[in-house]
Coordinates of C-alpha atoms and ligand atoms in Angstrom, one line a residue:
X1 CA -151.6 -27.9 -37.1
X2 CA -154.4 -25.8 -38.6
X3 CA -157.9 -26.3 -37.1
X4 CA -161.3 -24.5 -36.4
X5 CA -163.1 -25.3 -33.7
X6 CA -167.4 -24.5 -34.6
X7 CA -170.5 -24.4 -32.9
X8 CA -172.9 -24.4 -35.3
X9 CA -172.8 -25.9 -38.8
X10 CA -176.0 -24.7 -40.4
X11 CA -174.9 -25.1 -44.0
X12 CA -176.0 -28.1 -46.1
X13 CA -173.3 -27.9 -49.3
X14 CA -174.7 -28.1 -53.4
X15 CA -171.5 -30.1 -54.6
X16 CA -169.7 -29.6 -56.6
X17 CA -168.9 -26.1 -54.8
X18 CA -166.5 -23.7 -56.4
X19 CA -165.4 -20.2 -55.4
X20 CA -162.2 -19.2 -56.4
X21 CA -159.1 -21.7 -56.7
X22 CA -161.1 -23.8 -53.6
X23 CA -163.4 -26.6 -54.6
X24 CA -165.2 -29.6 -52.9
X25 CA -166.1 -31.9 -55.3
X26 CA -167.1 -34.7 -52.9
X27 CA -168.8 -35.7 -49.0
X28 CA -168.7 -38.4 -47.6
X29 CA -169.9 -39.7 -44.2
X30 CA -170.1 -42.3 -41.5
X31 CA -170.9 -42.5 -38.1
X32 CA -168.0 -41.0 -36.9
X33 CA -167.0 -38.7 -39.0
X34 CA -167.8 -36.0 -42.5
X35 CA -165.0 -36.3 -44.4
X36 CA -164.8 -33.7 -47.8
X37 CA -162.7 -34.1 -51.1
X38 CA -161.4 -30.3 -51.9
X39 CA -158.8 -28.8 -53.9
X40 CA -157.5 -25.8 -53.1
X41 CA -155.0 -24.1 -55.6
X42 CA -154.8 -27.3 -57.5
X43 CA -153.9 -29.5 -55.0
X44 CA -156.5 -32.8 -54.0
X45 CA -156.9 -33.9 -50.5
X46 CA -159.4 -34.1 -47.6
X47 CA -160.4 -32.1 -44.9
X48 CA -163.2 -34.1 -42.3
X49 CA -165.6 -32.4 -39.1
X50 CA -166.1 -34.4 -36.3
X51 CA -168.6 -34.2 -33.4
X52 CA -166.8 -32.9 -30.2
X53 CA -168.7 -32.5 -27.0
X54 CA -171.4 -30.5 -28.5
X55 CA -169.3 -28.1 -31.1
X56 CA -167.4 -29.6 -34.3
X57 CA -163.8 -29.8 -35.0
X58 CA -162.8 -29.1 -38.5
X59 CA -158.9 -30.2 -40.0
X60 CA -157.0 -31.7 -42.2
X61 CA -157.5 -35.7 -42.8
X62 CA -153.6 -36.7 -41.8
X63 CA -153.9 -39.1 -44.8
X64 CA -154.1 -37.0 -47.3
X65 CA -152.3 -33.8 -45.5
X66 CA -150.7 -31.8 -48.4
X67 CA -146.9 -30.3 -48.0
X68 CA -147.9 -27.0 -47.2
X69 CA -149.2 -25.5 -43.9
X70 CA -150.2 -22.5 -46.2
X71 CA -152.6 -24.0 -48.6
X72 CA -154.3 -26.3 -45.9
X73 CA -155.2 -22.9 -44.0
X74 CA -156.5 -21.3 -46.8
X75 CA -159.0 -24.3 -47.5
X76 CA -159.8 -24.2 -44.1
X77 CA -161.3 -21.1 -43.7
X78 CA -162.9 -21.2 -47.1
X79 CA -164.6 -24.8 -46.0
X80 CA -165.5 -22.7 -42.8
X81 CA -167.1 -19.8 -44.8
X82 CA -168.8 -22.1 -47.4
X83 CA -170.6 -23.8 -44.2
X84 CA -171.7 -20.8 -42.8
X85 CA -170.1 -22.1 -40.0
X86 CA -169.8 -20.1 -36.1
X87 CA -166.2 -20.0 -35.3
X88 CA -165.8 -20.1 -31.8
X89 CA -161.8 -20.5 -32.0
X90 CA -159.3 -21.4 -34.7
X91 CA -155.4 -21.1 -34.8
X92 CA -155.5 -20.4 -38.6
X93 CA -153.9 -16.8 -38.2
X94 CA -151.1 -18.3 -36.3
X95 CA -150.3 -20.8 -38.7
X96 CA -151.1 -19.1 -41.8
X97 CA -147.0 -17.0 -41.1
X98 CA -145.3 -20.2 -41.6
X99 CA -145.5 -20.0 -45.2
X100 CA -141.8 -20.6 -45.1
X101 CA -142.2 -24.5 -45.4
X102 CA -142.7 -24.1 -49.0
X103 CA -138.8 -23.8 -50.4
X104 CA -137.7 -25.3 -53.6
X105 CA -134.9 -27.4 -52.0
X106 CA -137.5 -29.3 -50.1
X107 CA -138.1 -32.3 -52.2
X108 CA -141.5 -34.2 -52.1
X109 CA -140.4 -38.0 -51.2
X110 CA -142.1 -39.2 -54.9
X111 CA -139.4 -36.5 -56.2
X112 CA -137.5 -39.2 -58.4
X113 CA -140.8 -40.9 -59.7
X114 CA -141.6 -37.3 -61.6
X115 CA -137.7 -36.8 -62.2
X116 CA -136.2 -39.9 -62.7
X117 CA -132.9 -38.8 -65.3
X118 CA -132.8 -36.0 -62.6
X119 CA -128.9 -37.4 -61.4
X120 CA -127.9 -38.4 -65.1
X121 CA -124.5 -37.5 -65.6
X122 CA -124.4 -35.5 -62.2
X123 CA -122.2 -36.4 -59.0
X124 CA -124.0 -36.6 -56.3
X125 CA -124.2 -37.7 -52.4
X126 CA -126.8 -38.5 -49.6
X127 CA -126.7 -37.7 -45.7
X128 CA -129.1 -39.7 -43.6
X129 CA -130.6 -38.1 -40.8
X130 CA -128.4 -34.9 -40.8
X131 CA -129.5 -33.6 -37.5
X132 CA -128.2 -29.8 -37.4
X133 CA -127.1 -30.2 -40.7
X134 CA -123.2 -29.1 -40.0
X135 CA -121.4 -31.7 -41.8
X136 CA -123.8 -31.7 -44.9
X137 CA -123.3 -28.1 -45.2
X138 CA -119.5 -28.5 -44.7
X139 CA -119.4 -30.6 -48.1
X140 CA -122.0 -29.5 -50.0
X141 CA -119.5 -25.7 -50.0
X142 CA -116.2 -28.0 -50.2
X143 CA -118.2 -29.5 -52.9
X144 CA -119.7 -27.2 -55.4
X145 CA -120.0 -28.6 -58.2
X146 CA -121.7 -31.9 -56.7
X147 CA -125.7 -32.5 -55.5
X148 CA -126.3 -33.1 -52.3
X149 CA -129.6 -34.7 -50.5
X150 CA -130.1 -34.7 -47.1
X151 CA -133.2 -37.1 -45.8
X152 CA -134.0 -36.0 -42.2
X153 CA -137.2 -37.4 -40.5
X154 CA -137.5 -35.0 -37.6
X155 CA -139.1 -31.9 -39.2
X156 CA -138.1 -29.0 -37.3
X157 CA -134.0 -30.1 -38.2
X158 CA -135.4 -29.9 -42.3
X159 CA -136.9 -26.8 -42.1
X160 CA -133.6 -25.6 -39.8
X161 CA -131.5 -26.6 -42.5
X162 CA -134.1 -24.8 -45.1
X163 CA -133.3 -21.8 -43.5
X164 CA -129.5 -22.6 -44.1
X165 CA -129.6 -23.2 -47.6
X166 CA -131.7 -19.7 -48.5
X167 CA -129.5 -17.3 -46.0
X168 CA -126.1 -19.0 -46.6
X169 CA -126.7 -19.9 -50.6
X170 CA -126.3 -23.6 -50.6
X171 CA -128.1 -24.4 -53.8
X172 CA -126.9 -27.9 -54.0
X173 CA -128.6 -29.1 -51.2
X174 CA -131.9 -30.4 -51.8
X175 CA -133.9 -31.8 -48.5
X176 CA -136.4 -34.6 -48.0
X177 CA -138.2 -34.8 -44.4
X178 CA -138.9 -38.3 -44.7
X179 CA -137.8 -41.7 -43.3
X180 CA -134.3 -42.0 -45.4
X181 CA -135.1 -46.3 -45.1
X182 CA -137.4 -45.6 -47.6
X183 CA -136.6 -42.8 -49.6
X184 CA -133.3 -44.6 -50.6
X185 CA -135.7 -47.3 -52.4
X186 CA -137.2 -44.8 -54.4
X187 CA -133.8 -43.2 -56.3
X188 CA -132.7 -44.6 -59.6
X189 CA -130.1 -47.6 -59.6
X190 CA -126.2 -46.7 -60.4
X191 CA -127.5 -42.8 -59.2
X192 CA -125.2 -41.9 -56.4
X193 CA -121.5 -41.4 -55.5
X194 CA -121.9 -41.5 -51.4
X195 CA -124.3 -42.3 -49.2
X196 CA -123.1 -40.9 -45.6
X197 CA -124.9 -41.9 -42.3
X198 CA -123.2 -40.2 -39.1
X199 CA -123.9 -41.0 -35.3
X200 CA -127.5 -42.6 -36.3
X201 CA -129.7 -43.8 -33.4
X202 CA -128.1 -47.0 -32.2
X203 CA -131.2 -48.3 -31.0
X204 CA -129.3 -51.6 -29.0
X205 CA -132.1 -52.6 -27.1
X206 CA -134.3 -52.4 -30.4
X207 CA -132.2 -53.6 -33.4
X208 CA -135.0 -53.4 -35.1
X209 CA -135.1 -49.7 -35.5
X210 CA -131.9 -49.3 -36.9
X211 CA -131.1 -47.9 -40.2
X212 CA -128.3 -49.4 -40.7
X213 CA -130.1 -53.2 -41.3
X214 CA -129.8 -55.8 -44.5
X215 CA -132.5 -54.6 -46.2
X216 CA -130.9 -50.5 -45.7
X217 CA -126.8 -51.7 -47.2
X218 CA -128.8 -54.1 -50.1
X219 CA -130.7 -50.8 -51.0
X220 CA -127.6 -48.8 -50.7
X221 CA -125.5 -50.7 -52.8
X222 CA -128.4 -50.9 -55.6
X223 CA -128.0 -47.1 -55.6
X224 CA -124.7 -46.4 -55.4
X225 CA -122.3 -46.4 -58.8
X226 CA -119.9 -49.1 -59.0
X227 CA -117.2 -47.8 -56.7
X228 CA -119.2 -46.0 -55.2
X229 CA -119.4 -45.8 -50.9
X230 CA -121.5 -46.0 -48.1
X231 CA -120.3 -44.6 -44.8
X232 CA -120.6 -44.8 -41.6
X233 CA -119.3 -43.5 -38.5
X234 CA -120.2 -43.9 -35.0
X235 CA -119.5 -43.3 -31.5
X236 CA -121.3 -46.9 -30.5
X237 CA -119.1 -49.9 -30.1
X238 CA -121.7 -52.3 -30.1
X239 CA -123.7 -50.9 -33.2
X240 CA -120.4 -50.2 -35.3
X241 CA -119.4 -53.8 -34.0
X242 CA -123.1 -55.4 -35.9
X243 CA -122.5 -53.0 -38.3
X244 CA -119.4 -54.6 -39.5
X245 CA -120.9 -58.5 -38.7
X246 CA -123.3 -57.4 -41.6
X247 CA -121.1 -56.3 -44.1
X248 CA -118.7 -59.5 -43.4
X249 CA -122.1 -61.9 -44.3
X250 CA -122.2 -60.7 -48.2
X251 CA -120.2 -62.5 -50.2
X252 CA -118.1 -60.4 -51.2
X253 CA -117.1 -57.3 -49.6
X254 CA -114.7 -54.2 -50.0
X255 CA -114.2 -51.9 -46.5
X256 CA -112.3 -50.1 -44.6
X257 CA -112.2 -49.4 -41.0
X258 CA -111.1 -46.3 -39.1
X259 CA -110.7 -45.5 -35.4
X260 CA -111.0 -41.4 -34.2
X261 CA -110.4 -40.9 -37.9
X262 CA -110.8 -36.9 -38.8
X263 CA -113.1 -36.0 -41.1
X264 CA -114.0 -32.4 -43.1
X265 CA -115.9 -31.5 -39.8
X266 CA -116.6 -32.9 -36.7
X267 CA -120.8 -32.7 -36.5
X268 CA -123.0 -31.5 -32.9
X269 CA -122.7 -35.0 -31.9
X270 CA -119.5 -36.0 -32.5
X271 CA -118.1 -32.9 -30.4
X272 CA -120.4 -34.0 -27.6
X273 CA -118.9 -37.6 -27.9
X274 CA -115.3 -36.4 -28.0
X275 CA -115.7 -34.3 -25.2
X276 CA -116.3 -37.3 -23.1
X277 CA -113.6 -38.4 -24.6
X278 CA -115.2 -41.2 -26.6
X279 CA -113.9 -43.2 -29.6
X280 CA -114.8 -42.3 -33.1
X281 CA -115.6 -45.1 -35.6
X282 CA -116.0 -45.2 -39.2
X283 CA -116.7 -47.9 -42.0
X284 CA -116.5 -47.6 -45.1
X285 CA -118.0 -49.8 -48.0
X286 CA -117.6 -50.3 -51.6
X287 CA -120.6 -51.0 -53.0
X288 CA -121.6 -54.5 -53.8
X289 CA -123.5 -54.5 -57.0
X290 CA -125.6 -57.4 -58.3
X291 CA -126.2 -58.0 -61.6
X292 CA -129.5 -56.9 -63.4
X293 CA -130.5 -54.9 -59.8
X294 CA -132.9 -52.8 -61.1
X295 CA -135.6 -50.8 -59.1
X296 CA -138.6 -52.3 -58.9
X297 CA -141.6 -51.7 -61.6
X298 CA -144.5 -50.1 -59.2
X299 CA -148.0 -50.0 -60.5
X300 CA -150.6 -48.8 -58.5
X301 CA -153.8 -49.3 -60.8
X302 CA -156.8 -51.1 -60.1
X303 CA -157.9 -53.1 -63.0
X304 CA -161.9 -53.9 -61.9
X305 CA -164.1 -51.1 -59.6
X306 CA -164.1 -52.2 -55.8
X307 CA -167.7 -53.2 -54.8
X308 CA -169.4 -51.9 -51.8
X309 CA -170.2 -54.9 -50.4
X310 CA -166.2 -55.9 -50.0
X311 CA -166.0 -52.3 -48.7
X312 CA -167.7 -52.9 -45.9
X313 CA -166.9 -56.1 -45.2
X314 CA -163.1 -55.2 -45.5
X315 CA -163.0 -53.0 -43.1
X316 CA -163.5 -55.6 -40.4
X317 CA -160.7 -57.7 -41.3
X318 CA -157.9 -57.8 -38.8
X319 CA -154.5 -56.1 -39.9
X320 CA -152.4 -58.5 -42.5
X321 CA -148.8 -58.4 -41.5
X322 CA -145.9 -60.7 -43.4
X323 CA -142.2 -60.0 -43.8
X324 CA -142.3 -56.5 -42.8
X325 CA -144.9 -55.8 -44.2
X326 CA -148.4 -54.4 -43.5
X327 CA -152.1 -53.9 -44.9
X328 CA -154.2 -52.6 -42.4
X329 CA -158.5 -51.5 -43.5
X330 CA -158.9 -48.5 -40.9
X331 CA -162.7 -47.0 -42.5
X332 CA -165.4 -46.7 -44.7
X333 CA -167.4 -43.8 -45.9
X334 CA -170.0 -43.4 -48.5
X335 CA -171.3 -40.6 -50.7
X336 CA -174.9 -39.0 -51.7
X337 CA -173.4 -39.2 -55.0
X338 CA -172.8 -43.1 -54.9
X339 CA -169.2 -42.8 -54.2
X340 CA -167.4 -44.4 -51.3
X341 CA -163.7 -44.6 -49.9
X342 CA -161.9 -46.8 -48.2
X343 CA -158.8 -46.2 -45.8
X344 CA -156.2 -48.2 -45.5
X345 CA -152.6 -48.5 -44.2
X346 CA -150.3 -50.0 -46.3
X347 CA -146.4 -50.9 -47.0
X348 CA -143.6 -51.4 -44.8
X349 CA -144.6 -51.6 -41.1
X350 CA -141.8 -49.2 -39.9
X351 CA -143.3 -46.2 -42.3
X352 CA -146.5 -47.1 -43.6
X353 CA -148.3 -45.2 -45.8
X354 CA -152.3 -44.0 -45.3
X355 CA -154.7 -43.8 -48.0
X356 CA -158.0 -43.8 -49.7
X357 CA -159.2 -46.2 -52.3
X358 CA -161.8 -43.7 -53.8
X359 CA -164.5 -46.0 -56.0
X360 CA -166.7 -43.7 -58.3
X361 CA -168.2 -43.8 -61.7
X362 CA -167.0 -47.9 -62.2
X363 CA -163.6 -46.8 -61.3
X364 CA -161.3 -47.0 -58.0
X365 CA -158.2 -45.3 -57.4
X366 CA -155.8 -44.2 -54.8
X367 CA -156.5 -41.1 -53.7
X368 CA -155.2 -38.2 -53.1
X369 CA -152.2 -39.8 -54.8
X370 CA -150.6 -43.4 -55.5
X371 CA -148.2 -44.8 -52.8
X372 CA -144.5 -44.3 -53.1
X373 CA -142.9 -46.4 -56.2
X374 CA -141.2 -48.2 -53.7
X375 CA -140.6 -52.1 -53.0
X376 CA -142.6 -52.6 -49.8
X377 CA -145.6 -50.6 -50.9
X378 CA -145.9 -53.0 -54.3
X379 CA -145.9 -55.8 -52.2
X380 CA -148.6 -54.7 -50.2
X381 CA -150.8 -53.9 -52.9
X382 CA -150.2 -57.3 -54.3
X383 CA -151.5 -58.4 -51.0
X384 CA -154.2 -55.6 -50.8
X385 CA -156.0 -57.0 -54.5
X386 CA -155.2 -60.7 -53.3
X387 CA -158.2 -59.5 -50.6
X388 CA -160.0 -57.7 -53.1
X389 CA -160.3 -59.9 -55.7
X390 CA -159.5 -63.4 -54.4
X391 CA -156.3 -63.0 -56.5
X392 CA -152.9 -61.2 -57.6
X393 CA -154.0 -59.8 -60.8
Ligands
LIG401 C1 -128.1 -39.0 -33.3 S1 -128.7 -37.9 -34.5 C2 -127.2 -37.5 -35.5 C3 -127.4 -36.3 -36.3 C4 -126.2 -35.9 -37.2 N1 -125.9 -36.9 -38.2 C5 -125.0 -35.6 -36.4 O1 -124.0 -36.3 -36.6 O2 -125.0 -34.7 -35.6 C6 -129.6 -39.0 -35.6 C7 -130.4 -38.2 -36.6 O3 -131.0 -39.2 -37.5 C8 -132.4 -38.8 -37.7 N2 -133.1 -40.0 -38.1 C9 -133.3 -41.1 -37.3 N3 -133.9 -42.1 -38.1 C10 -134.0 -41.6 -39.3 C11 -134.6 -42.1 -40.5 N4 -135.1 -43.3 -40.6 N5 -134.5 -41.3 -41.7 C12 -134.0 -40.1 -41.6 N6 -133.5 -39.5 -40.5 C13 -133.5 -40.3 -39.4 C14 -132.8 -38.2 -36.4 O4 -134.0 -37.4 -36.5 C15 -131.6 -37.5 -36.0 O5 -131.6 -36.1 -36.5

């Protein structure tokens, strides 16, 4: 990741600062750290400077870390340069090639919140955790006339697959590097045709972990159409085996099962399996659908300013954890210009989210943007202002 290693930070900044499309419009410090609100071609997020053994370390603020590599350089070295800074070494050239991350079939995970009639009237189907991306690719060109998402968290297999789409012209791929548990919760009810989930991480010794839980089929079957499927196939006995235990506790349920079935094409994986001469399994479920199973109404506004007296006593609380779910006050930071932030972790404890609650002018706010719209995250800001304000308003 982009960094700058300094010796000697001699500038003290006049903010607001602007030169060109790079502004930094707030500082903040404590004890530990400087922490700086920019925007640099438009886009809001933080870059901080930290003491190290007798030079400073300047990067991005993980938090806030926008999607491209290409933009966070850029505000780098122009944070460096408005500093007057002495660069003793920096990895800014080396990163500042990979401008390649920035395609237009990589989705932001909020991509349904801005585009929510986006699969109205469309056909479409989702691959969790794609891997090399051989089977998606097989029917997304079997399929042309149908949209296809892949969600992969490991993000060297996206940007693999980027590379796929652009070279081999698979415009009806779009791709989401983000944990497909909760990017399922934030697509539209009734939206999609297939979800397909091939030879996930069994993860026997930590059930836990799996994907393929309760709360990941409930989800599935809110987003599927009515007839729609979700399917899986494995090479694991013993997770195909709880797999199907699951399904059998709904009420109702539609499936089929399949042994060393053959599908379009056979996936990395699955040749490795059959190889050793392993069996194949598939399931595959009709959707359950409940009535009136809509997505969830998210609203992340705060009604009343935060005061900065709860700031700082927040941040001293221990981490509130309940059903999953998880509010955790990491920091506080103040401003010369009366500002202050607080960060926090917050939503479901497999993926949770880190932010700032940025109080300025009477007002506080997420920043650099509002959580996901997604279930977990709505209950833990429920939680959050239950702290805040003594109550769930
Ligand atoms: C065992 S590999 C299978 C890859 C591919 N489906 C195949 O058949 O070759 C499991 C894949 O799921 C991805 N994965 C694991 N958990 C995930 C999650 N929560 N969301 C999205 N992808 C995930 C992993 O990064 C990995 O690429």
């Amino acid at each position: 990741m982009p960094h700058i290693y300094a010796k000697y930070i001699s500038k003290v900044l006049e903010l607001p600062l602007k030169r060109d499309n790079f502004i930094v419009y707030d500082r903040f410090v404590n004890e530990r750290a400087e922490l700086f609100f920019v925007s640099q071609d438009g886009v809001d997020f933080a870059l901080t400077l930290r003491r190290k053994n007798n030079r400073y370390l300047i990067k991005y603020d993980k938090a806030t870390r926008p999607a491209s590599t290409f933009i966070l350089t850029k505000a780098l070295s122009n944070l460096a340069i408005a500093l007057e800074c002495e660069v003793e070494n920096s990895n800014l050239a080396l990163v500042q090639k990979k401008e390649s991350e920035v395609s237009p079939w990589l989705l932001k995970p909020n991509f349904f919140e801005k585009n929510p009639t986006f699969l109205d009237g469309k056909q479409a189907e989702l691959e969790v955790g794609f891997g090399s991306g051989r089977h998606l690719s097989a029917i997304a060109q079997e399929f042309k006339e149908k949209i296809f998402f892949g969600i992969e968290i490991y993000k060297p297999a996206a940007l693999q697959l980027l590379g796929r789409i652009e070279r081999e012209n698979m415009p009806n791929i779009f791709v989401v590097d983000f944990d497909a548990r909760l990017f399922l919760q934030t697509l539209p009810s009734d939206s999609l045709d297939k979800i397909h989930i091939h030879f996930p991480v069994p993860w026997n010794d930590s059930p836990h972990r799996r994907v393929f839980v309760k709360k990941f089929i409930d989800e599935a079957f809110r987003v599927l159409k009515p007839n729609g499927t979700l399917e899986l196939r494995s090479d694991d006995e013993v997770y195909f085996k709880d797999a199907c235990g699951l399904i059998l506790e709904y009420k109702t349920s539609n499936f089929h099962v399949f042994k060393n079935r053959q599908i379009l094409v056979s996936s990395k994986y699955e040749d490795r399996w059959k190889k050793q001469g392993k069996d194949i399994y598939d399931l595959i479920i009709t959707a359950v659908k409940k009535q009136n199973d809509d997505k969830i109404e998210c609203n992340f506004d705060f009604e009343n300013a935060m005061d900065i007296s709860i700031a700082e006593q927040i941040c001293s609380l221990p981490a509130i954890v309940f059903d999953g779910i998880v509010v955790r006050f990491e920091d506080a930071f103040k401003s010369e210009s009366g500002a202050f932030i607080i960060k926090i972790i917050l939503g479901s404890v497999d993926m949770p989210e880190s932010k700032y609650i940025y109080t300025r002018d009477g007002i506080s706010s997420f920043y650099p943007t509002k959580p996901l719209p997604i279930r977990d995250n709505m209950i833990a800001f429920k939680k959050l202002k239950e702290k805040l304000y003594g109550k769930s308003n």
